[in-house]
Short mmCIF file of C-alpha atoms in Angstrom, two decimals:
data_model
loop_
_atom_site.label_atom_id
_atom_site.label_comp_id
_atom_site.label_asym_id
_atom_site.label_seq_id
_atom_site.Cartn_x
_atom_site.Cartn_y
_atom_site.Cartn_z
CA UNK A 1 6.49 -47.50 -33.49
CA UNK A 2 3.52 -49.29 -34.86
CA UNK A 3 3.43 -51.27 -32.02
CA UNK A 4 3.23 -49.04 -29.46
CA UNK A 5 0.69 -46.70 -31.50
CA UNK A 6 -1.68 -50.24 -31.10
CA UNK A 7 -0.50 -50.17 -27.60
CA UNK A 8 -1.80 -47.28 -27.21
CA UNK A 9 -4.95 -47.79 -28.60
CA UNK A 10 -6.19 -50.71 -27.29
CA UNK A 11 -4.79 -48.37 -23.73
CA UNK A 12 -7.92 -46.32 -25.10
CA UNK A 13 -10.25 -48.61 -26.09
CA UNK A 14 -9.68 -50.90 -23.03
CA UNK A 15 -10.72 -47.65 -21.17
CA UNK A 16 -13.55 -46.86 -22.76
CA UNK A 17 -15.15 -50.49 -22.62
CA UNK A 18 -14.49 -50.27 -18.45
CA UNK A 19 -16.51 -47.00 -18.41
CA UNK A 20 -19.04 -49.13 -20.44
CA UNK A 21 -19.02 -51.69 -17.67
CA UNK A 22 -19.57 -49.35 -14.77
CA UNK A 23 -21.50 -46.35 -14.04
CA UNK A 24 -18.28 -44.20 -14.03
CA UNK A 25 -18.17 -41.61 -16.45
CA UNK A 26 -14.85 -41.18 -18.66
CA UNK A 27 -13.24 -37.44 -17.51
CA UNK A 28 -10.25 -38.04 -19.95
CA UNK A 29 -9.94 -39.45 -23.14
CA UNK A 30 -6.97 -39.12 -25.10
CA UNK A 31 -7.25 -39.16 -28.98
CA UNK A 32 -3.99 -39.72 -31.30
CA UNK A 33 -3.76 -39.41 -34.79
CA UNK A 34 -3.38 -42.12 -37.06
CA UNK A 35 -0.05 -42.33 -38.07
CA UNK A 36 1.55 -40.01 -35.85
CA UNK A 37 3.75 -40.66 -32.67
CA UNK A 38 2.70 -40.31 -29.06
CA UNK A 39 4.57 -36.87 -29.00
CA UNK A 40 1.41 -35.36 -30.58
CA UNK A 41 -2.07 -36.23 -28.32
CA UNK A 42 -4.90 -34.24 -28.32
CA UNK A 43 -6.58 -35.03 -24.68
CA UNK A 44 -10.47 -34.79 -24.25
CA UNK A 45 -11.09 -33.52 -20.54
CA UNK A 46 -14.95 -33.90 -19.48
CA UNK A 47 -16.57 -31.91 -17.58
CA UNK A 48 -14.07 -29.49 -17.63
CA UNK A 49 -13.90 -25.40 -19.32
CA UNK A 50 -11.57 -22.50 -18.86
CA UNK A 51 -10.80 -22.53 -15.48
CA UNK A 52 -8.83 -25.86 -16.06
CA UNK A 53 -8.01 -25.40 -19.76
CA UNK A 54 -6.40 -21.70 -19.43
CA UNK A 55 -4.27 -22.57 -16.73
CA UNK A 56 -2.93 -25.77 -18.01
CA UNK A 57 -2.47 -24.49 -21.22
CA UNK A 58 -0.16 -21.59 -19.59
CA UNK A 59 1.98 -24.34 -17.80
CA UNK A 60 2.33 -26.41 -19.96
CA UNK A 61 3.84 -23.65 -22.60
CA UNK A 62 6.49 -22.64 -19.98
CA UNK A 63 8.04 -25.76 -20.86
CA UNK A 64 10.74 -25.33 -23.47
CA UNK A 65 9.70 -29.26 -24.91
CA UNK A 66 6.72 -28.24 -25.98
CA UNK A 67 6.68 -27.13 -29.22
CA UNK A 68 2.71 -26.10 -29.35
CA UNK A 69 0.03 -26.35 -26.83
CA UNK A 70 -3.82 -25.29 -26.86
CA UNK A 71 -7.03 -25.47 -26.14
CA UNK A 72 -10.96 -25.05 -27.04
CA UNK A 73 -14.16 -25.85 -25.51
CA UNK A 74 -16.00 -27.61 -28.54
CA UNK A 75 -18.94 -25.69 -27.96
CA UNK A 76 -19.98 -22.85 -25.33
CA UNK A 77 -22.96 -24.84 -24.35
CA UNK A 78 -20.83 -27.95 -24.31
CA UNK A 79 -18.62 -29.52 -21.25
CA UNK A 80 -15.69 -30.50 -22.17
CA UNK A 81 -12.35 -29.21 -23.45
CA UNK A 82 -9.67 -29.92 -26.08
CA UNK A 83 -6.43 -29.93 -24.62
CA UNK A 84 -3.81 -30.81 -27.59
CA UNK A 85 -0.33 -30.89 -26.84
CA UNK A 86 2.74 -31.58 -29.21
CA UNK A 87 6.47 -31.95 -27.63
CA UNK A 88 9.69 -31.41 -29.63
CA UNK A 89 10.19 -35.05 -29.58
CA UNK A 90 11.82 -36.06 -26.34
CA UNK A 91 9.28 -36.26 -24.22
CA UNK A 92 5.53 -38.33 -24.57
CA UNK A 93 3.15 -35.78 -24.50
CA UNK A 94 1.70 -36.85 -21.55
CA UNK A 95 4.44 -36.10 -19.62
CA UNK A 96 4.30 -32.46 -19.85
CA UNK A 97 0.83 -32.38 -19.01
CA UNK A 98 1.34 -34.98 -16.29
CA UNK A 99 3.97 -32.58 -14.92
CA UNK A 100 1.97 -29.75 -15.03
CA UNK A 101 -0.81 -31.25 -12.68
CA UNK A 102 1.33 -31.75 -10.18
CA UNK A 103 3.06 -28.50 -10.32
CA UNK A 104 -0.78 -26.89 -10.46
CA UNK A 105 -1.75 -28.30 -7.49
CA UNK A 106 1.29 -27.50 -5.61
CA UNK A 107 1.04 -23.62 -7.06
CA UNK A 108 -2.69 -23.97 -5.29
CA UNK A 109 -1.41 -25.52 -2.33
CA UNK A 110 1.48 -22.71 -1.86
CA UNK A 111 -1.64 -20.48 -2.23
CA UNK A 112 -3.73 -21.74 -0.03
CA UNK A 113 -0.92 -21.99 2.65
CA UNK A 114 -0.21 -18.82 2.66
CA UNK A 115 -3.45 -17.12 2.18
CA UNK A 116 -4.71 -19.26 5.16
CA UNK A 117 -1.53 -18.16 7.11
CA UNK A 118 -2.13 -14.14 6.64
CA UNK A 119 -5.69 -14.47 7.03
CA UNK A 120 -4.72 -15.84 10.19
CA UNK A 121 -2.65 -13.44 11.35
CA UNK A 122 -5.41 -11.04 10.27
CA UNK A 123 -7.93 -11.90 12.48
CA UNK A 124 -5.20 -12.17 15.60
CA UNK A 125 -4.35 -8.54 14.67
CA UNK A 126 -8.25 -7.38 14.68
CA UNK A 127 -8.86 -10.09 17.79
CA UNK A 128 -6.05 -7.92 19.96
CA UNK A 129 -7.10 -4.74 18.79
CA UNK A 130 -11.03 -6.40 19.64
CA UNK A 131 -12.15 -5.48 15.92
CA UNK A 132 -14.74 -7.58 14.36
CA UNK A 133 -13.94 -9.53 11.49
CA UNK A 134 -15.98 -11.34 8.66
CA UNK B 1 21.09 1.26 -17.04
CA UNK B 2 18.38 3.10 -18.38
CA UNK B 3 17.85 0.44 -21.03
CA UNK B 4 17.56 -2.36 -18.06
CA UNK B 5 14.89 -0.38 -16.18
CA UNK B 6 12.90 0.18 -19.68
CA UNK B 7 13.24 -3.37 -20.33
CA UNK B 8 12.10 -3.99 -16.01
CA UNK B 9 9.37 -1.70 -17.17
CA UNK B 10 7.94 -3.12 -20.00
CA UNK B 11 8.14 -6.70 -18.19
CA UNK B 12 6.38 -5.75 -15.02
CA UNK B 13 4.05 -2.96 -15.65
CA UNK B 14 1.11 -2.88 -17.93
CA UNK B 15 1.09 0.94 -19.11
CA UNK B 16 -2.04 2.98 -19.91
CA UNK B 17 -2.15 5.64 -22.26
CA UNK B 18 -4.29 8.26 -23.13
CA UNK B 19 -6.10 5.91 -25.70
CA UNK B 20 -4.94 2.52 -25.34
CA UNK B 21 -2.88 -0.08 -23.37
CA UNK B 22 0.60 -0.10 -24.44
CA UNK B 23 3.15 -3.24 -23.15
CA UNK B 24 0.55 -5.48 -22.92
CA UNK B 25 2.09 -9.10 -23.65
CA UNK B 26 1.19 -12.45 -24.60
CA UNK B 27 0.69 -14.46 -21.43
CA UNK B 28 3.96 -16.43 -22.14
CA UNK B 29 6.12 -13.59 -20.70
CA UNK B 30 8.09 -14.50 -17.84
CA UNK B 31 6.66 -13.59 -14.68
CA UNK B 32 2.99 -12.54 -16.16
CA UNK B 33 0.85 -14.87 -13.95
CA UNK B 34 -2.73 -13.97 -15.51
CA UNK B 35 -2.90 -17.39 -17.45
CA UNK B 36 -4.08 -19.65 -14.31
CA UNK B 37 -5.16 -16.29 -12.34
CA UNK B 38 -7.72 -15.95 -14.73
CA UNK B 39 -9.42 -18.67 -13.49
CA UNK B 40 -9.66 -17.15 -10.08
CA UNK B 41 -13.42 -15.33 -10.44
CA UNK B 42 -16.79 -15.70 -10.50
CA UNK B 43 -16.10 -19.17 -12.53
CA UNK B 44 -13.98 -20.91 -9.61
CA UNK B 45 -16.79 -20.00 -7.19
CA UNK B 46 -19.44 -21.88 -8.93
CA UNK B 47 -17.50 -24.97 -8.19
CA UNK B 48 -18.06 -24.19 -4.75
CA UNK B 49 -21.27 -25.74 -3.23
CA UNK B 50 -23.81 -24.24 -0.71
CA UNK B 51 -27.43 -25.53 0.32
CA UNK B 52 -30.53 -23.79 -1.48
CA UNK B 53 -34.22 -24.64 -1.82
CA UNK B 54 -34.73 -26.80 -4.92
CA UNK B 55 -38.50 -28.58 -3.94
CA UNK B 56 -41.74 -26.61 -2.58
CA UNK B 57 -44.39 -28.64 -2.16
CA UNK B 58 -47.51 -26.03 -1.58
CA UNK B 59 -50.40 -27.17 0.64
CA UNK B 60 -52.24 -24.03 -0.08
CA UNK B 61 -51.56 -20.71 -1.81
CA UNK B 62 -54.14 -18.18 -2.20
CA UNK B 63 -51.95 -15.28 -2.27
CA UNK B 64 -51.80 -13.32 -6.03
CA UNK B 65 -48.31 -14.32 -6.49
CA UNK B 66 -48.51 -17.63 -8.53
CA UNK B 67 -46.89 -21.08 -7.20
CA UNK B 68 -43.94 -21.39 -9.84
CA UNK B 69 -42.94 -17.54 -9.27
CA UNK B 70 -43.30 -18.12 -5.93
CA UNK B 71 -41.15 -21.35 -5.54
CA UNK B 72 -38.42 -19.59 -7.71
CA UNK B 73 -38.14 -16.95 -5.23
CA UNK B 74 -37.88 -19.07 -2.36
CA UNK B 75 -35.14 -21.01 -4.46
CA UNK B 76 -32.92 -17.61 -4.46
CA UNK B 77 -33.07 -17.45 -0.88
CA UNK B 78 -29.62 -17.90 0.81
CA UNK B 79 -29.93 -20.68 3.68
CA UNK B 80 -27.27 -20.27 6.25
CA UNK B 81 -25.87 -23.95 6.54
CA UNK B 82 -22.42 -25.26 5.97
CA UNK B 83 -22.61 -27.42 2.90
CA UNK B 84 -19.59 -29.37 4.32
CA UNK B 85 -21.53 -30.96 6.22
CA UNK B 86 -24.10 -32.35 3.85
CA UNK B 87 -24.01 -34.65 1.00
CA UNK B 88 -25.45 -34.09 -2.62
CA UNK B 89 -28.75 -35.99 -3.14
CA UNK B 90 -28.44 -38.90 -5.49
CA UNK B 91 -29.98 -38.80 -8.84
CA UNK B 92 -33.32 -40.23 -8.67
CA UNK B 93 -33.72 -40.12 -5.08
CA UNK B 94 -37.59 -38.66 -4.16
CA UNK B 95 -37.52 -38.59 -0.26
CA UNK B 96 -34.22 -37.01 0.65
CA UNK B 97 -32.80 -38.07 4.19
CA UNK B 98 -30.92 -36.07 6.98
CA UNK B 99 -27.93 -35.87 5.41
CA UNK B 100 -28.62 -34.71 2.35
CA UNK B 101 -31.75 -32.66 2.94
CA UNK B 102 -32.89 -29.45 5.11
CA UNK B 103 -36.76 -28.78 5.50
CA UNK B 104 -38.58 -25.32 5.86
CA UNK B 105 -41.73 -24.39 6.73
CA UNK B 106 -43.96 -21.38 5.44
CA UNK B 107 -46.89 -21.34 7.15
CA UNK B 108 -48.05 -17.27 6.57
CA UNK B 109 -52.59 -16.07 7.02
CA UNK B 110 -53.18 -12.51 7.17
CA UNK B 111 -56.25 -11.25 8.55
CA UNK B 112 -57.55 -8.04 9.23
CA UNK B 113 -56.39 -6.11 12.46
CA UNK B 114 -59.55 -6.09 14.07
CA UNK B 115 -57.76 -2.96 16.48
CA UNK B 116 -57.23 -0.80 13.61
CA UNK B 117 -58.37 2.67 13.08
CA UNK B 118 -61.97 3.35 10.93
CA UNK B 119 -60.65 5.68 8.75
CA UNK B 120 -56.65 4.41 8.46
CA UNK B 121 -55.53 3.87 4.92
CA UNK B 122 -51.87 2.40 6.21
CA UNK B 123 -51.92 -1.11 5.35
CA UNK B 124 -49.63 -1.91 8.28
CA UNK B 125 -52.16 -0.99 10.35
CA UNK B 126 -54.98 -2.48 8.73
CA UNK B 127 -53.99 -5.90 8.23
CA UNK B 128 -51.63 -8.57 10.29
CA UNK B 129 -49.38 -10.43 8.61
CA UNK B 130 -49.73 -8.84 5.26
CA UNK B 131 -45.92 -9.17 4.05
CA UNK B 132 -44.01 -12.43 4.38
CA UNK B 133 -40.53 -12.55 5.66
CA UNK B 134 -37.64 -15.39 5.46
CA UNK B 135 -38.26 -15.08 9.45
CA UNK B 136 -41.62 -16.83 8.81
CA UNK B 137 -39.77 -19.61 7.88
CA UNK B 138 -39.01 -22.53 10.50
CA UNK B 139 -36.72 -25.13 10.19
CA UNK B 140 -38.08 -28.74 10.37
CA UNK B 141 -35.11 -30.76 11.77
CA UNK B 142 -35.00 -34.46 9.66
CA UNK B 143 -33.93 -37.30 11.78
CA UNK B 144 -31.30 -36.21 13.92
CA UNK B 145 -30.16 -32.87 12.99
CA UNK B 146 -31.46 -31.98 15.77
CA UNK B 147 -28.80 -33.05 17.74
CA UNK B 148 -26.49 -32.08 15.33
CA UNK B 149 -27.81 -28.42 14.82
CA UNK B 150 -28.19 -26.50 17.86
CA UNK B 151 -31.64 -24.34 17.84
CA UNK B 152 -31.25 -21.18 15.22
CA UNK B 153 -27.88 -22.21 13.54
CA UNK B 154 -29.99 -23.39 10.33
CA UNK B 155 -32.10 -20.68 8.88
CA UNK B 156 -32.14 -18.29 6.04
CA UNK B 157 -29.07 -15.67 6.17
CA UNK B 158 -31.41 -12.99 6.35
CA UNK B 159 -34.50 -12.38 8.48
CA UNK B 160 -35.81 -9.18 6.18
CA UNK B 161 -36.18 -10.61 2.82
CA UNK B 162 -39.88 -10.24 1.51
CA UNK B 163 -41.15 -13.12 -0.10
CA UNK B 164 -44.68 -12.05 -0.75
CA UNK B 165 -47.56 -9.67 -0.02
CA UNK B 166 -51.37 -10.90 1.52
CA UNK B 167 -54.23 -9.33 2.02
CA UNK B 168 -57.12 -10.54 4.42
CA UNK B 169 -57.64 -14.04 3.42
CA UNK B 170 -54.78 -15.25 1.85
CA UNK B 171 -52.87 -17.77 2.94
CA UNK B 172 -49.45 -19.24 2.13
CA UNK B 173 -48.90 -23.19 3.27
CA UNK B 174 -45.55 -24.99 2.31
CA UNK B 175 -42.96 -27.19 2.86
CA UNK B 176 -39.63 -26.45 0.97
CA UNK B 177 -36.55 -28.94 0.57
CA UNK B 178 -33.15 -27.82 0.41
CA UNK B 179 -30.44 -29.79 -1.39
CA UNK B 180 -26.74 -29.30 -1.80
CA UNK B 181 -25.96 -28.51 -5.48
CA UNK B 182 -23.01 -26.02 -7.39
CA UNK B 183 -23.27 -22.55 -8.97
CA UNK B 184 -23.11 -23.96 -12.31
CA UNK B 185 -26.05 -25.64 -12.10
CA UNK B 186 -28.43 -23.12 -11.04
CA UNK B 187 -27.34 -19.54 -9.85
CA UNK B 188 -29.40 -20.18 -6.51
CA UNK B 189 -25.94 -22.37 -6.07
CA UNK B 190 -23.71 -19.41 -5.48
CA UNK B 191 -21.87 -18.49 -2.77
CA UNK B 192 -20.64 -15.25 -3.65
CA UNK B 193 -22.70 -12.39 -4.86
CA UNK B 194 -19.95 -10.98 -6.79
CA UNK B 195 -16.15 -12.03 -7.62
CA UNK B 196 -13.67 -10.07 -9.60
CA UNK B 197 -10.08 -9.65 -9.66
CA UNK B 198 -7.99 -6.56 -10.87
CA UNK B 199 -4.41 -5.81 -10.76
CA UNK B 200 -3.14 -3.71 -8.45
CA UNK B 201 -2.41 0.13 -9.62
CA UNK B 202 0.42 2.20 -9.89
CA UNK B 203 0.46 5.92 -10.51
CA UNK B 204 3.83 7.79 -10.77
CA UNK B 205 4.70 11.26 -11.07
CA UNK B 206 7.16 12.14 -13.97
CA UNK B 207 6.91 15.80 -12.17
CA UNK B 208 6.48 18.02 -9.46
CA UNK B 209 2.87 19.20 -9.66
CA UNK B 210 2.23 22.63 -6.93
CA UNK B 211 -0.23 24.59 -5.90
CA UNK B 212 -3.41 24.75 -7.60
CA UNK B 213 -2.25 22.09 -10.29
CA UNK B 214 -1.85 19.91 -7.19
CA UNK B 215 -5.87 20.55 -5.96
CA UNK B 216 -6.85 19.59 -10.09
CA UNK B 217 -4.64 16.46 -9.85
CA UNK B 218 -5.96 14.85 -6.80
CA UNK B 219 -9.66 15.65 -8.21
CA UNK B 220 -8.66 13.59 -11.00
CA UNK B 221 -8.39 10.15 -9.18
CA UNK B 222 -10.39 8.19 -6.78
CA UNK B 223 -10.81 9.61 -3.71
CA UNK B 224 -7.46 8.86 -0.81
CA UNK B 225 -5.30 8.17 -4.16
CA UNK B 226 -3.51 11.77 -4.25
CA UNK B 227 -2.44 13.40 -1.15
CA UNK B 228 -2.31 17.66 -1.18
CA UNK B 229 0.31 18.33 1.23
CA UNK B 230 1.96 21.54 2.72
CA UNK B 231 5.60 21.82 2.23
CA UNK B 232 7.31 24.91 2.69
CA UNK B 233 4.08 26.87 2.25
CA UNK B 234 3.16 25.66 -1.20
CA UNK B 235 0.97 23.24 -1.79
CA UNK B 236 2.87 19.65 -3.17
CA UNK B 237 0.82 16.54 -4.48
CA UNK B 238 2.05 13.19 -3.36
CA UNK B 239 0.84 9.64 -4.59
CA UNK B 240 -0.79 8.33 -1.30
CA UNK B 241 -2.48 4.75 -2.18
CA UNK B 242 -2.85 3.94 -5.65
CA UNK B 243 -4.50 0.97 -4.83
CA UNK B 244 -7.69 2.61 -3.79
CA UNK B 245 -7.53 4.12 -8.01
CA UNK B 246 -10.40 3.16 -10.01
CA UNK B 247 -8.68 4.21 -13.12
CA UNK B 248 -11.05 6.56 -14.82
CA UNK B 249 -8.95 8.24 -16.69
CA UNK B 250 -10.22 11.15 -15.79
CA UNK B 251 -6.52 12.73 -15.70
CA UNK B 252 -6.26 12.20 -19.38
CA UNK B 253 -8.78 14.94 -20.17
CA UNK B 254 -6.57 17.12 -18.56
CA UNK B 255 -4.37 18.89 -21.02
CA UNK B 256 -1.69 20.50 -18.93
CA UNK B 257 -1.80 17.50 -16.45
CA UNK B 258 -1.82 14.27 -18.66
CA UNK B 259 2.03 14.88 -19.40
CA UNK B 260 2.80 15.39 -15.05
CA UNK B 261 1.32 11.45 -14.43
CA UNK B 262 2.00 7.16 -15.52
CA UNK B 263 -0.91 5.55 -14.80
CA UNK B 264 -0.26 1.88 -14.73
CA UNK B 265 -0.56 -1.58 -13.58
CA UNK B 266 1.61 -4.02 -11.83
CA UNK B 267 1.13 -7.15 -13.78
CA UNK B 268 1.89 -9.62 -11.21
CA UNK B 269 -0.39 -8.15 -8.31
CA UNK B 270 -4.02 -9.46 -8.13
CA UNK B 271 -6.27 -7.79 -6.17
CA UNK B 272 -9.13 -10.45 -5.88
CA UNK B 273 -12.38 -8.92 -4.19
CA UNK B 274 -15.30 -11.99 -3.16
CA UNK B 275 -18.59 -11.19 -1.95
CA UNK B 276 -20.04 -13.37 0.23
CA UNK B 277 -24.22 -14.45 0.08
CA UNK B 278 -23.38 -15.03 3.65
CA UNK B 279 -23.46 -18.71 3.55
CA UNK B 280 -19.78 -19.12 4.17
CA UNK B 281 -17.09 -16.64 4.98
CA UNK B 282 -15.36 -14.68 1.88
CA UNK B 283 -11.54 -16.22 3.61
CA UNK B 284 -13.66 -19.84 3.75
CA UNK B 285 -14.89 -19.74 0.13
CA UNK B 286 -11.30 -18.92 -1.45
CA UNK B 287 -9.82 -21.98 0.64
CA UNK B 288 -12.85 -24.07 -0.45
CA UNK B 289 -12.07 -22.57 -4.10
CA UNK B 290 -8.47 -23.42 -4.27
CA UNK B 291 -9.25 -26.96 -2.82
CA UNK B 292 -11.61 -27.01 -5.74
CA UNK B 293 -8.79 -26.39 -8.56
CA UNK B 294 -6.64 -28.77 -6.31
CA UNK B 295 -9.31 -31.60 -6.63
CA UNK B 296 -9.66 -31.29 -10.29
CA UNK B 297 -6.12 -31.85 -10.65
CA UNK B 298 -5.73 -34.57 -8.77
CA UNK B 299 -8.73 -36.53 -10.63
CA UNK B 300 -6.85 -35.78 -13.76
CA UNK B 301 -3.82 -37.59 -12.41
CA UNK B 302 -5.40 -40.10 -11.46
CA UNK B 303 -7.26 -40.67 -14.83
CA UNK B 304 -3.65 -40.75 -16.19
CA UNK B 305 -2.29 -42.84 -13.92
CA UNK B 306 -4.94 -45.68 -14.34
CA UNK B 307 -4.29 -45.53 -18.03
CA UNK B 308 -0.52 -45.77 -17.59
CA UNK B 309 -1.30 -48.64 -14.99
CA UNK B 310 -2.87 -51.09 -17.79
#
């Protein structure tokens, strides 16, 4: 255990001291508490506020591993959100929240396919009828 | 059977009553999507870029409206461009090329209309050119937008918006830059004038309501909600389209009709409405939205995978 808990913070570090080297700026940063195992990670998303927290936060809870998920934007003025997630023990936590990006962006994709596809058949409707559209 | 449709109830409807909102749930209930629709308002569309005037260099303003007030004006000015087709400026960068950078032109004198009437009081008689337009403004094609953008297809959205008043004498002279840039940086940024979601309505009946009750009921909703219908020579009322409701309440305050009527919600129907500046299309800016939420994810995984990688 305490070998991976280095592992994973020299992961970190080794992270941090690229973004040092580069002009890149760090969007995640994941934080663990001393003495704890990776099924308990609070994750540090830049840039980021409700539109990304709220909805990741609801995914994530559908998932029966997790035992508790939340988040808070340190500060209303500030840009960044804290995304902590703690699993029953099975999985990392950084699965679920893996998961849950992919399954976000295929809910948006879904969306967007078939938003696109009725606005489509929208404007064929109004273009046979000759009614202007937006 | 009863108890399965009260249970259906409680998990797809959102029930109002007279003074509160009963069956309201946490957003971990099955089937209750409002956790990531939430994120589908005014917030996603700031995310969404569109091309606004950020530098005004003046040449000369004599008018009484001062420079700052008057640059900040011109910054709220919707320009009709695709931002998809331009690039953000980088940090630092003074000049501003074509790709990244539109140029404007305000070059407004009024002078008195030396035609007018002795005794006329009606200053758009009296003077020419006394109230700037957006359609004083000319586009100054950089390097080869010209080819790029046929004559017309940059300008303003709108011809009519008033910028400034002159009198005889005054003169407005400058040169505005327009730069690509998001609605959470500055609201000049937005593409939509308004975005809201609600859900979608649903009014019931529990019973018959006739005649005159039936004229009092559909008064008490929006209007196209409740239809008055004949049937067998007695007047019946009929839901028609709940989704045009408001929801005032208004029924409530009804004594003898409160009891006849369920207003309520259907939890997992959004009805999004976006409002347009006219940039872009409303059906264009919730694609460009979505693709917005999609990008974000995708950095995120990406973050994740490099640290797995190492």
């Amino acid at each position: 255990m305490m070998e991976e808990d280095q592992e994973l913070e020299r992961k970190i570090s080794g992270l941090k001291t690229s973004m040092a080297e580069g002009e890149r700026k760090t969007a995640l940063e994941m934080v663990q508490p001393a003495g704890t195992d990776r099924y308990c990670v609070k994750f540090v998303l830049h840039k980021e506020d409700h539109i990304l927290g709220n909805s990741l936060r609801y995914m994530i809870k559908k998932n029966p591993e997790v035992e508790f998920c939340g988040y808070t934007t340190t500060h209303p003025s500030g840009n960044k959100i804290n995304l902590r997630i703690q699993t029953r023990g099975a999985l990392p936590a950084v699965k679920p929240f893996q998961r849950v990006l992919n399954e976000l962006m295929n809910v948006c994709q879904h969306v967007l396919d078939k938003f696109e596809a009725s606005i489509k058949n929208y404007k064929n409707q109004k273009a046979s009828r000759n009614e202007p559209t937006f | 059977m009863a108890a399965a449709q009260a249970v259906e109830e409680m998990r797809s409807r959102v029930v109002l009553g007279e003074f509160g909102v009963r069956n309201v749930h946490t957003t971990d209930f099955p089937g209750n999507y409002s956790g990531y629709d939430d994120a589908w308002d005014q917030e996603r569309f700031e995310k969404v870029p569109t091309m606004a005037v950020e530098k005004v260099l003046v040449y000369n303003n004599t008018s009484i409206v001062q420079d700052e007030i008057l640059a900040h004006r011109l910054g709220l000015i919707p320009i009709l461009a695709d931002p998809r087709l331009f690039e953000y400026r980088n940090q630092g960068d003074e000049e501003g090329t074509e790709i990244d950078t539109l140029q404007f032109r305000l070059q407004v004198r009024c002078t008195r209309n030396p035609h007018a009437a002795k005794d006329s009081s009606d200053p758009n008689e009296l003077y020419m050119n006394h109230k700037v337009y957006t359609r004083h403004m000319t586009w100054i094609p950089l390097g080869n937008q010209a080819d790029l953008f046929p004559e017309g297809t940059i300008r303003p959205v709108h011809d009519d918006i008033l910028i400034a008043q002159l009198r005889p004498g005054q003169e407005i002279d400058l040169l505005m830059h327009c730069v690509k840039g998001i609605g959470k940086d500055h609201a000049k940024f937005s593409p939509v004038a308004t975005a809201s979601y609600r859900l979608l309505p649903d009014i019931t009946l529990l019973e018959p309501v006739e005649g005159e009750a039936a004229e009092e009921l559909s008064r008490c909703f929006s209007p196209g909600v409740i239809e008055v219908q004949e049937v067998q020579g007695k007047k019946v009322a009929r839901v028609a389209n709940p989704r045009l409701d408001t929801f005032s309440r208004e029924i409530f305050r009804n004594e003898k009709l409160k009891k006849a009527v369920r207003l309520a919600r259907v939890r997992d129907h959004y009805i999004f409405s976006v409002e347009s500046t006219g940039v872009l299309p409303p059906d264009v800016l919730v694609s460009e939205a979505i693709k917005v939420l999609m990008g974000k994810c995708r950095r995120f995984l990406d973050e994740l995978d490099a640290v797995q990688m190492d």
